[in-house]
Amino acid sequence: MKHRRLLVLAGVVGAVALVVSLSVAAANSTKPAHAQRAAVVKAPKVPNAAAIRKKYHGQKITFVGDSVGAGNVRDTALAKRFSKDTGIKVSVVPHPAASDASYTQLARAFSSKSSSIDVAMLDVNWPRAFAPYLVNLKPKLGKQSKQHIKSIVVNGTVGGKLVSMPWFSDYGILYYRTDLLKKYGYKAPPKTWNDLFKMAKKIQDGERSSNPNFAGFVYQGNAYEGLTCNALEWIASVGGGHFVDGGKVTIDNAKARTILDAMANQVGKISPRGVTSYQEDQTEHAFDNGDAAFARNWPYQYGIGATAGSKVKGKFSVTVLPHGTAGHSVGTIGGWGLGVSKFTKHRGAAIEFVRYMTSPAVEKFDALTNSNVPTIISVAKDKAVAKKNPYLKPAIASVPRVTRPGKFFGTKYNEASKIIYQGINQILNGSSASSVLPQIKSKLQQLK
């Protein structure tokens, strides 16, 4: 997710504070050096720029964009190019790193009918909740949307209105150190969770002599949306369902209890105690700094790990996540789209920015500089893109996707996810799954 997920519409709180104006020139000043290298590839030109400039030159719009990995660097480079070509000034404001906090940020602005936001990136679970506050992009961008994967377009369409234009996709994958697998006698990455536990322990024990901070396995264990995504993968991969199945809450079952207790048992062993506070960036930093053998994260991490600033450049690869002895590998569906606020004072200019940001040329730029998954099939098949991003290989890209129960809980999904990730975090911190899952199930049932 990348990063990266949701909450409910909060009450009216001062939305002005939300848009601490950040110029496109200075937006990347706090990013680490290895992330800033993503801007080396030049941002593509804006098609039909002359006509756009003639119509909207001088207008100013604010884009609430990415903050995970090199996402802000990408957004800044693209916004700067768009501003140069069209004369429309774009201010880039990174959203909070935790997606649920990002959801709240947007919810406050929308519920107060604030014009402080013009364009915002939207998690795949948000269109239904935010649809009343978003412009229907179908009249202007309907033709361009046909280039994107149909199911993602459908996901961003509510009541026949296209409120979220596909931007990039996501799914969970496993990162592993190829050099360390070879060093400790392993010919292939782990297939099952038990394999991972054993391999991670052996490698960790060996590496700790020279690096006391070395961990076997890191992931997003903090109490936020990222943990909901991880837990869904753990449970589904052992045949324990998807939190909700057949219209019923199914999270409290024997297989779910077993895998969650198993993961908790590894905290303080192959996973550091601090993993219960890790989000995406902490996971990426640990792995790319050479302090972990395995990591679960989204594809964006690949691009950072492959840069010159990474200590694992040329020493890692990716594969599908492990599974249970009787299950199969899965990856939680993530991804982001772009929407235009109904309260914008510059609707036309904002739509043109979305048109540019979701174009094939920009998706290719994003895949090459930030290793995000294209939502345009022709871009995903581009030779340069495929060569630079091994996660697009069929064996990994075709892994079965699992979906968070957004449709089941509707606008209450944020509350449901909070119940899930807070409960799972309790388990990781020492509570037994048998004592926590019944509580999660009961609370989820009360939401419906």
Short mmCIF file of C-alpha atoms in Angstrom, two decimals:
data_model
loop_
_atom_site.label_atom_id
_atom_site.label_comp_id
_atom_site.label_asym_id
_atom_site.label_seq_id
_atom_site.Cartn_x
_atom_site.Cartn_y
_atom_site.Cartn_z
CA MET A 1 0.00 0.00 0.00
CA LYS A 2 2.31 1.69 -0.67
CA HIS A 3 1.83 2.16 1.09
CA ARG A 4 -1.46 3.29 2.71
CA ARG A 5 -5.29 2.80 3.40
CA LEU A 6 -8.48 4.17 5.10
CA LEU A 7 -10.75 5.72 7.75
CA VAL A 8 -14.30 7.21 7.92
CA LEU A 9 -15.46 10.66 7.10
CA ALA A 10 -14.46 12.62 10.13
CA GLY A 11 -16.21 15.70 11.43
CA VAL A 12 -15.54 19.19 10.24
CA VAL A 13 -12.06 20.17 11.36
CA GLY A 14 -10.05 23.08 10.02
CA ALA A 15 -9.07 21.89 6.57
CA VAL A 16 -6.89 24.89 6.02
CA ALA A 17 -4.10 23.35 8.07
CA LEU A 18 -4.23 20.40 5.75
CA VAL A 19 -2.73 22.30 2.85
CA VAL A 20 0.45 23.60 4.30
CA SER A 21 1.53 24.97 0.97
CA LEU A 22 4.46 23.05 -0.43
CA SER A 23 6.02 24.32 -3.65
CA VAL A 24 6.83 21.80 -6.32
CA ALA A 25 10.44 22.91 -6.21
CA ALA A 26 10.94 22.21 -2.52
CA ALA A 27 8.62 19.28 -1.96
CA ASN A 28 11.37 16.65 -2.02
CA SER A 29 13.83 18.41 0.29
CA THR A 30 13.35 15.98 3.19
CA LYS A 31 13.60 12.76 1.22
CA PRO A 32 16.69 10.56 1.60
CA ALA A 33 19.32 10.68 -1.14
CA HIS A 34 18.50 7.21 -2.47
CA ALA A 35 14.86 8.25 -2.97
CA GLN A 36 15.74 11.51 -4.72
CA ARG A 37 17.58 9.60 -7.44
CA ALA A 38 14.17 8.55 -8.78
CA ALA A 39 13.89 11.94 -10.48
CA VAL A 40 16.90 11.32 -12.76
CA VAL A 41 14.68 10.08 -15.61
CA LYS A 42 13.03 13.12 -17.16
CA ALA A 43 9.30 13.54 -16.68
CA PRO A 44 7.42 13.22 -20.00
CA LYS A 45 6.04 16.20 -21.89
CA VAL A 46 2.39 17.16 -21.54
CA PRO A 47 0.42 16.30 -24.70
CA ASN A 48 -1.65 19.17 -26.12
CA ALA A 49 0.12 21.55 -23.74
CA ALA A 50 -0.40 24.63 -25.93
CA ALA A 51 -4.18 24.29 -25.88
CA ILE A 52 -4.19 23.67 -22.12
CA ARG A 53 -1.93 26.69 -21.54
CA LYS A 54 -4.20 28.92 -23.61
CA LYS A 55 -7.22 27.93 -21.53
CA TYR A 56 -5.85 27.60 -18.00
CA HIS A 57 -2.53 29.46 -17.80
CA GLY A 58 -2.03 31.16 -14.44
CA GLN A 59 -4.41 28.96 -12.47
CA LYS A 60 -3.16 27.24 -9.31
CA ILE A 61 -4.11 23.80 -8.06
CA THR A 62 -3.09 21.71 -5.03
CA PHE A 63 -2.37 18.01 -5.36
CA VAL A 64 -2.38 15.83 -2.25
CA GLY A 65 -0.02 13.10 -3.35
CA ASP A 66 2.29 10.32 -2.22
CA SER A 67 4.67 10.18 0.72
CA VAL A 68 5.89 6.58 0.64
CA GLY A 69 9.28 5.67 -0.80
CA ALA A 70 10.18 7.96 -3.70
CA GLY A 71 6.54 8.81 -4.37
CA ASN A 72 6.88 12.48 -3.44
CA VAL A 73 9.95 12.82 -5.66
CA ARG A 74 7.95 11.40 -8.57
CA ASP A 75 4.98 13.67 -7.88
CA THR A 76 7.20 16.73 -7.64
CA ALA A 77 8.99 15.99 -10.92
CA LEU A 78 5.72 15.42 -12.76
CA ALA A 79 4.03 18.48 -11.28
CA LYS A 80 7.02 20.65 -12.16
CA ARG A 81 6.91 19.41 -15.77
CA PHE A 82 3.15 19.94 -15.99
CA SER A 83 3.51 23.48 -14.61
CA LYS A 84 6.29 24.29 -17.06
CA ASP A 85 4.39 23.01 -20.10
CA THR A 86 0.91 24.36 -19.27
CA GLY A 87 1.40 27.40 -17.07
CA ILE A 88 -0.80 25.82 -14.40
CA LYS A 89 1.01 26.00 -11.08
CA VAL A 90 0.75 22.75 -9.11
CA SER A 91 1.56 22.65 -5.40
CA VAL A 92 2.35 19.14 -4.18
CA VAL A 93 1.37 18.24 -0.62
CA PRO A 94 2.40 14.74 0.54
CA HIS A 95 -0.30 12.94 2.46
CA PRO A 96 0.49 11.30 5.83
CA ALA A 97 2.53 8.10 5.51
CA ALA A 98 -0.21 6.01 7.15
CA SER A 99 -3.12 5.66 4.74
CA ASP A 100 -5.76 5.77 7.43
CA ALA A 101 -4.41 9.17 8.48
CA SER A 102 -4.47 10.19 4.81
CA TYR A 103 -8.11 9.18 4.60
CA THR A 104 -8.94 11.33 7.60
CA GLN A 105 -7.10 14.26 6.06
CA LEU A 106 -9.23 14.11 2.92
CA ALA A 107 -12.41 13.40 4.86
CA ARG A 108 -11.99 16.59 6.86
CA ALA A 109 -11.52 18.68 3.74
CA PHE A 110 -14.44 17.12 1.86
CA SER A 111 -16.87 17.22 4.77
CA SER A 112 -16.13 20.93 5.28
CA LYS A 113 -16.54 21.58 1.54
CA SER A 114 -13.05 23.04 1.46
CA SER A 115 -11.54 24.17 -1.84
CA SER A 116 -8.04 23.70 -0.42
CA ILE A 117 -7.63 20.42 -2.31
CA ASP A 118 -8.08 20.14 -6.06
CA VAL A 119 -6.66 16.69 -6.87
CA ALA A 120 -5.99 13.81 -4.48
CA MET A 121 -4.66 10.29 -4.71
CA LEU A 122 -7.25 7.74 -3.59
CA ASP A 123 -6.78 4.22 -2.24
CA VAL A 124 -8.70 1.54 -4.14
CA ASN A 125 -11.04 1.20 -1.14
CA TRP A 126 -12.04 4.86 -1.03
CA PRO A 127 -14.20 5.60 -4.14
CA ARG A 128 -17.51 4.54 -2.55
CA ALA A 129 -16.95 6.57 0.60
CA PHE A 130 -15.76 9.70 -1.21
CA ALA A 131 -17.97 9.53 -4.34
CA PRO A 132 -20.35 12.30 -3.18
CA TYR A 133 -17.40 14.69 -3.01
CA LEU A 134 -15.69 13.84 -6.29
CA VAL A 135 -16.12 15.07 -9.86
CA ASN A 136 -17.41 12.63 -12.48
CA LEU A 137 -14.39 12.25 -14.77
CA LYS A 138 -16.17 10.10 -17.33
CA PRO A 139 -17.21 12.92 -19.70
CA LYS A 140 -13.63 14.19 -20.02
CA LEU A 141 -11.51 11.10 -19.33
CA GLY A 142 -13.82 8.22 -20.24
CA LYS A 143 -12.01 7.54 -23.51
CA GLN A 144 -8.58 7.54 -21.85
CA SER A 145 -9.85 5.27 -19.07
CA LYS A 146 -10.39 2.49 -21.62
CA GLN A 147 -6.60 2.08 -21.81
CA HIS A 148 -6.53 0.97 -18.16
CA ILE A 149 -7.41 -2.45 -16.73
CA LYS A 150 -11.19 -2.65 -16.84
CA SER A 151 -11.67 -4.02 -13.32
CA ILE A 152 -9.76 -1.07 -11.84
CA VAL A 153 -11.84 1.39 -13.82
CA VAL A 154 -14.99 -0.35 -12.60
CA ASN A 155 -13.70 -0.13 -9.03
CA GLY A 156 -13.34 3.64 -9.44
CA THR A 157 -16.83 4.00 -10.89
CA VAL A 158 -19.71 4.62 -8.48
CA GLY A 159 -23.28 4.97 -9.67
CA GLY A 160 -22.09 5.18 -13.26
CA LYS A 161 -19.72 8.03 -12.45
CA LEU A 162 -15.94 7.65 -12.81
CA VAL A 163 -14.72 9.29 -9.60
CA SER A 164 -11.25 7.73 -9.41
CA MET A 165 -8.99 7.44 -12.46
CA PRO A 166 -6.53 4.49 -12.23
CA TRP A 167 -2.98 5.58 -11.42
CA PHE A 168 -0.97 2.57 -10.26
CA SER A 169 -1.67 -0.84 -8.80
CA ASP A 170 -0.17 -2.76 -5.87
CA TYR A 171 0.08 -6.22 -4.34
CA GLY A 172 2.14 -7.71 -1.54
CA ILE A 173 5.36 -9.54 -2.48
CA LEU A 174 8.36 -11.08 -0.70
CA TYR A 175 11.82 -9.53 -0.93
CA TYR A 176 14.79 -11.77 -0.19
CA ARG A 177 18.58 -11.58 -0.12
CA THR A 178 19.93 -13.76 -2.93
CA ASP A 179 23.51 -13.51 -1.65
CA LEU A 180 22.55 -14.72 1.83
CA LEU A 181 20.43 -17.59 0.56
CA LYS A 182 23.45 -18.79 -1.39
CA LYS A 183 25.78 -18.22 1.56
CA TYR A 184 23.67 -20.42 3.83
CA GLY A 185 23.05 -23.17 1.30
CA TYR A 186 19.57 -22.35 0.02
CA LYS A 187 18.84 -22.71 -3.68
CA ALA A 188 15.44 -21.02 -3.70
CA PRO A 189 13.33 -18.65 -1.56
CA PRO A 190 10.85 -20.15 0.94
CA LYS A 191 7.61 -21.66 -0.30
CA THR A 192 5.81 -21.95 3.04
CA TRP A 193 5.74 -19.83 6.18
CA ASN A 194 7.50 -22.59 8.10
CA ASP A 195 10.23 -22.59 5.45
CA LEU A 196 10.61 -18.84 5.90
CA PHE A 197 10.79 -19.13 9.69
CA LYS A 198 13.55 -21.76 9.48
CA MET A 199 15.56 -20.01 6.76
CA ALA A 200 15.25 -16.62 8.43
CA LYS A 201 16.45 -18.07 11.76
CA LYS A 202 19.51 -19.74 10.23
CA ILE A 203 20.52 -16.66 8.26
CA GLN A 204 19.86 -14.34 11.20
CA ASP A 205 21.95 -16.44 13.58
CA GLY A 206 24.83 -16.40 11.14
CA GLU A 207 24.68 -12.67 10.39
CA ARG A 208 24.22 -11.49 13.98
CA SER A 209 27.93 -12.11 14.69
CA SER A 210 28.85 -9.19 12.44
CA ASN A 211 25.57 -7.24 12.57
CA PRO A 212 23.69 -7.36 15.89
CA ASN A 213 20.77 -5.45 14.31
CA PHE A 214 20.17 -8.11 11.66
CA ALA A 215 16.64 -9.57 11.48
CA GLY A 216 15.29 -12.56 9.64
CA PHE A 217 11.93 -11.15 8.53
CA VAL A 218 10.36 -7.67 8.57
CA TYR A 219 6.90 -6.47 7.56
CA GLN A 220 4.23 -3.89 8.40
CA GLY A 221 3.20 -4.78 11.96
CA ASN A 222 2.06 -1.38 13.21
CA ALA A 223 -1.60 -0.85 14.15
CA TYR A 224 -2.71 0.72 10.85
CA GLU A 225 -4.11 -0.31 7.46
CA GLY A 226 -0.88 -1.96 6.38
CA LEU A 227 -1.31 -4.60 9.08
CA THR A 228 -4.82 -5.34 7.82
CA CYS A 229 -3.24 -6.08 4.42
CA ASN A 230 -0.51 -8.29 5.92
CA ALA A 231 -2.93 -10.20 8.14
CA LEU A 232 -5.26 -10.83 5.20
CA GLU A 233 -2.35 -12.42 3.32
CA TRP A 234 -1.32 -14.56 6.29
CA ILE A 235 -4.82 -15.87 6.93
CA ALA A 236 -5.85 -16.36 3.30
CA SER A 237 -2.58 -18.12 2.47
CA VAL A 238 -3.30 -20.88 5.00
CA GLY A 239 -6.91 -21.35 3.93
CA GLY A 240 -8.36 -19.29 6.77
CA GLY A 241 -10.60 -17.10 4.62
CA HIS A 242 -10.71 -13.38 3.94
CA PHE A 243 -12.09 -11.87 7.18
CA VAL A 244 -15.55 -11.97 5.57
CA ASP A 245 -16.76 -14.83 3.38
CA GLY A 246 -20.21 -15.51 1.97
CA GLY A 247 -21.59 -12.41 3.66
CA LYS A 248 -20.49 -13.56 7.11
CA VAL A 249 -17.60 -12.53 9.36
CA THR A 250 -15.23 -15.53 9.36
CA ILE A 251 -12.06 -14.18 10.93
CA ASP A 252 -12.40 -16.30 14.08
CA ASN A 253 -11.41 -19.76 12.85
CA ALA A 254 -8.79 -22.38 13.71
CA LYS A 255 -6.53 -21.69 10.71
CA ALA A 256 -6.54 -17.95 11.38
CA ARG A 257 -5.71 -18.53 15.04
CA THR A 258 -2.83 -20.85 14.15
CA ILE A 259 -1.10 -18.55 11.66
CA LEU A 260 -1.57 -15.42 13.79
CA ASP A 261 -0.12 -17.12 16.85
CA ALA A 262 2.74 -18.38 14.69
CA MET A 263 3.52 -14.87 13.48
CA ALA A 264 3.32 -13.53 17.02
CA ASN A 265 5.67 -16.26 18.21
CA GLN A 266 8.33 -14.97 15.80
CA VAL A 267 8.28 -11.42 17.18
CA GLY A 268 11.46 -11.05 19.18
CA LYS A 269 12.92 -14.06 17.39
CA ILE A 270 13.26 -13.69 13.61
CA SER A 271 11.31 -10.41 13.59
CA PRO A 272 12.49 -7.54 15.80
CA ARG A 273 10.34 -6.43 18.72
CA GLY A 274 9.97 -3.14 16.92
CA VAL A 275 8.21 -4.76 13.97
CA THR A 276 4.91 -4.07 15.75
CA SER A 277 5.54 -0.39 15.00
CA TYR A 278 6.83 -0.85 11.42
CA GLN A 279 5.04 0.67 8.44
CA GLU A 280 6.17 0.53 4.80
CA ASP A 281 9.15 2.85 5.07
CA GLN A 282 10.57 1.21 8.21
CA THR A 283 10.35 -2.15 6.44
CA GLU A 284 12.09 -0.80 3.34
CA HIS A 285 14.82 0.92 5.33
CA ALA A 286 15.61 -2.24 7.31
CA PHE A 287 15.91 -4.37 4.19
CA ASP A 288 17.74 -1.88 1.97
CA ASN A 289 20.17 -1.04 4.79
CA GLY A 290 21.23 -4.69 4.82
CA ASP A 291 19.55 -5.46 8.15
CA ALA A 292 17.05 -8.14 7.06
CA ALA A 293 17.01 -11.39 5.11
CA PHE A 294 13.34 -11.23 4.09
CA ALA A 295 10.76 -8.45 3.85
CA ARG A 296 7.11 -8.22 2.89
CA ASN A 297 6.30 -4.98 1.07
CA TRP A 298 4.75 -3.45 -2.03
CA PRO A 299 6.53 -3.23 -5.42
CA TYR A 300 7.67 0.37 -4.87
CA GLN A 301 10.46 -0.94 -2.63
CA TYR A 302 12.13 -2.66 -5.58
CA GLY A 303 13.14 0.61 -7.24
CA ILE A 304 14.70 1.95 -4.05
CA GLY A 305 16.62 -1.25 -3.36
CA ALA A 306 18.06 -1.21 -6.88
CA THR A 307 19.54 2.29 -6.60
CA ALA A 308 23.18 3.10 -5.91
CA GLY A 309 22.32 4.29 -2.40
CA SER A 310 21.06 0.87 -1.36
CA LYS A 311 23.33 -1.57 0.47
CA VAL A 312 21.54 -4.51 -1.16
CA LYS A 313 21.74 -3.41 -4.79
CA GLY A 314 22.37 -6.52 -6.89
CA LYS A 315 21.95 -8.74 -3.83
CA PHE A 316 18.19 -9.26 -3.69
CA SER A 317 15.20 -10.47 -5.65
CA VAL A 318 11.45 -10.83 -5.25
CA THR A 319 8.92 -13.65 -5.31
CA VAL A 320 5.40 -14.44 -4.17
CA LEU A 321 4.66 -14.51 -0.46
CA PRO A 322 4.82 -17.86 1.37
CA HIS A 323 1.75 -19.95 2.13
CA GLY A 324 0.58 -22.64 4.54
CA THR A 325 1.18 -26.33 3.93
CA ALA A 326 -2.39 -26.66 2.68
CA GLY A 327 -2.78 -23.18 1.19
CA HIS A 328 -1.42 -21.11 -1.68
CA SER A 329 0.40 -17.80 -2.11
CA VAL A 330 -1.68 -14.63 -2.33
CA GLY A 331 -1.16 -10.88 -2.43
CA THR A 332 -3.46 -8.23 -1.02
CA ILE A 333 -4.81 -5.87 -3.66
CA GLY A 334 -3.61 -2.33 -3.22
CA GLY A 335 -3.26 0.59 -5.56
CA TRP A 336 -4.21 4.19 -6.05
CA GLY A 337 -6.26 6.39 -8.32
CA LEU A 338 -6.66 10.13 -8.77
CA GLY A 339 -9.81 12.11 -8.08
CA VAL A 340 -10.88 15.74 -8.44
CA SER A 341 -12.72 17.46 -5.58
CA LYS A 342 -16.18 18.84 -6.33
CA PHE A 343 -15.18 21.90 -4.33
CA THR A 344 -12.23 22.85 -6.51
CA LYS A 345 -12.32 26.33 -8.03
CA HIS A 346 -10.28 25.11 -11.01
CA ARG A 347 -12.08 22.00 -12.23
CA GLY A 348 -10.83 22.15 -15.81
CA ALA A 349 -7.19 22.59 -14.86
CA ALA A 350 -7.46 19.84 -12.26
CA ILE A 351 -8.92 17.39 -14.76
CA GLU A 352 -6.12 18.14 -17.23
CA PHE A 353 -3.59 17.38 -14.49
CA VAL A 354 -5.28 14.02 -13.85
CA ARG A 355 -5.30 13.34 -17.61
CA TYR A 356 -1.55 13.85 -17.70
CA MET A 357 -0.79 11.92 -14.50
CA THR A 358 -2.72 8.84 -15.68
CA SER A 359 -1.36 8.81 -19.23
CA PRO A 360 0.73 5.93 -20.65
CA ALA A 361 3.88 8.07 -20.70
CA VAL A 362 3.54 8.96 -17.02
CA GLU A 363 2.74 5.38 -16.03
CA LYS A 364 5.94 4.30 -17.77
CA PHE A 365 7.87 7.04 -15.99
CA ASP A 366 6.40 5.88 -12.68
CA ALA A 367 7.28 2.24 -13.33
CA LEU A 368 10.86 3.11 -14.30
CA THR A 369 11.54 5.59 -11.49
CA ASN A 370 9.35 4.30 -8.66
CA SER A 371 8.74 0.63 -9.60
CA ASN A 372 4.97 0.96 -9.31
CA VAL A 373 2.65 -1.47 -11.05
CA PRO A 374 1.13 0.01 -14.26
CA THR A 375 -2.64 -0.10 -14.69
CA ILE A 376 -2.20 0.10 -18.47
CA ILE A 377 -1.37 -3.34 -19.87
CA SER A 378 0.67 -2.01 -22.79
CA VAL A 379 2.92 -0.17 -20.31
CA ALA A 380 3.34 -3.28 -18.16
CA LYS A 381 4.44 -5.18 -21.29
CA ASP A 382 6.89 -2.47 -22.36
CA LYS A 383 10.34 -4.08 -22.64
CA ALA A 384 12.12 -1.39 -20.63
CA VAL A 385 9.50 -1.55 -17.87
CA ALA A 386 9.48 -5.34 -17.69
CA LYS A 387 13.29 -5.51 -17.65
CA LYS A 388 13.58 -3.09 -14.74
CA ASN A 389 10.74 -4.57 -12.69
CA PRO A 390 10.98 -8.36 -12.14
CA TYR A 391 7.76 -8.31 -10.11
CA LEU A 392 5.96 -8.04 -13.46
CA LYS A 393 7.06 -11.55 -14.43
CA PRO A 394 3.98 -13.77 -14.88
CA ALA A 395 4.97 -16.09 -12.02
CA ILE A 396 4.74 -13.15 -9.59
CA ALA A 397 2.26 -10.81 -11.27
CA SER A 398 -0.31 -13.61 -11.68
CA VAL A 399 -0.41 -14.48 -7.95
CA PRO A 400 -4.04 -14.72 -6.75
CA ARG A 401 -5.18 -11.39 -5.32
CA VAL A 402 -7.13 -11.11 -2.08
CA THR A 403 -9.45 -8.20 -1.40
CA ARG A 404 -10.10 -6.37 1.82
CA PRO A 405 -13.83 -6.40 2.71
CA GLY A 406 -14.50 -2.86 1.54
CA LYS A 407 -17.69 -3.73 -0.32
CA PHE A 408 -19.08 -5.66 2.65
CA PHE A 409 -18.61 -2.83 5.15
CA GLY A 410 -19.10 0.05 2.71
CA THR A 411 -18.57 3.45 4.30
CA LYS A 412 -17.88 1.67 7.62
CA TYR A 413 -14.82 -0.11 6.21
CA ASN A 414 -12.44 2.25 8.01
CA GLU A 415 -14.00 1.31 11.34
CA ALA A 416 -13.84 -2.38 10.40
CA SER A 417 -10.19 -2.18 9.41
CA LYS A 418 -9.33 -0.38 12.64
CA ILE A 419 -10.96 -3.18 14.62
CA ILE A 420 -8.95 -5.72 12.64
CA TYR A 421 -5.53 -4.08 12.77
CA GLN A 422 -5.77 -3.08 16.42
CA GLY A 423 -6.73 -6.65 17.33
CA ILE A 424 -3.98 -8.23 15.22
CA ASN A 425 -1.46 -5.83 16.72
CA GLN A 426 -2.51 -7.00 20.17
CA ILE A 427 -1.82 -10.58 19.09
CA LEU A 428 1.62 -9.65 17.77
CA ASN A 429 2.31 -7.98 21.09
CA GLY A 430 1.55 -11.11 23.10
CA SER A 431 -2.20 -11.69 23.38
CA SER A 432 -3.42 -15.09 22.18
CA ALA A 433 -5.39 -15.25 18.95
CA SER A 434 -8.06 -17.30 20.72
CA SER A 435 -8.72 -14.43 23.11
CA VAL A 436 -8.65 -11.63 20.52
CA LEU A 437 -10.35 -13.03 17.40
CA PRO A 438 -13.76 -13.55 19.07
CA GLN A 439 -13.68 -9.89 20.09
CA ILE A 440 -12.80 -8.81 16.54
CA LYS A 441 -15.59 -10.95 15.14
CA SER A 442 -18.16 -9.57 17.56
CA LYS A 443 -17.21 -5.94 16.87
CA LEU A 444 -17.27 -6.49 13.11
CA GLN A 445 -20.69 -8.09 13.26
CA GLN A 446 -22.00 -5.09 15.18
CA LEU A 447 -20.97 -2.78 12.33
CA LYS A 448 -23.39 -4.39 9.89
#
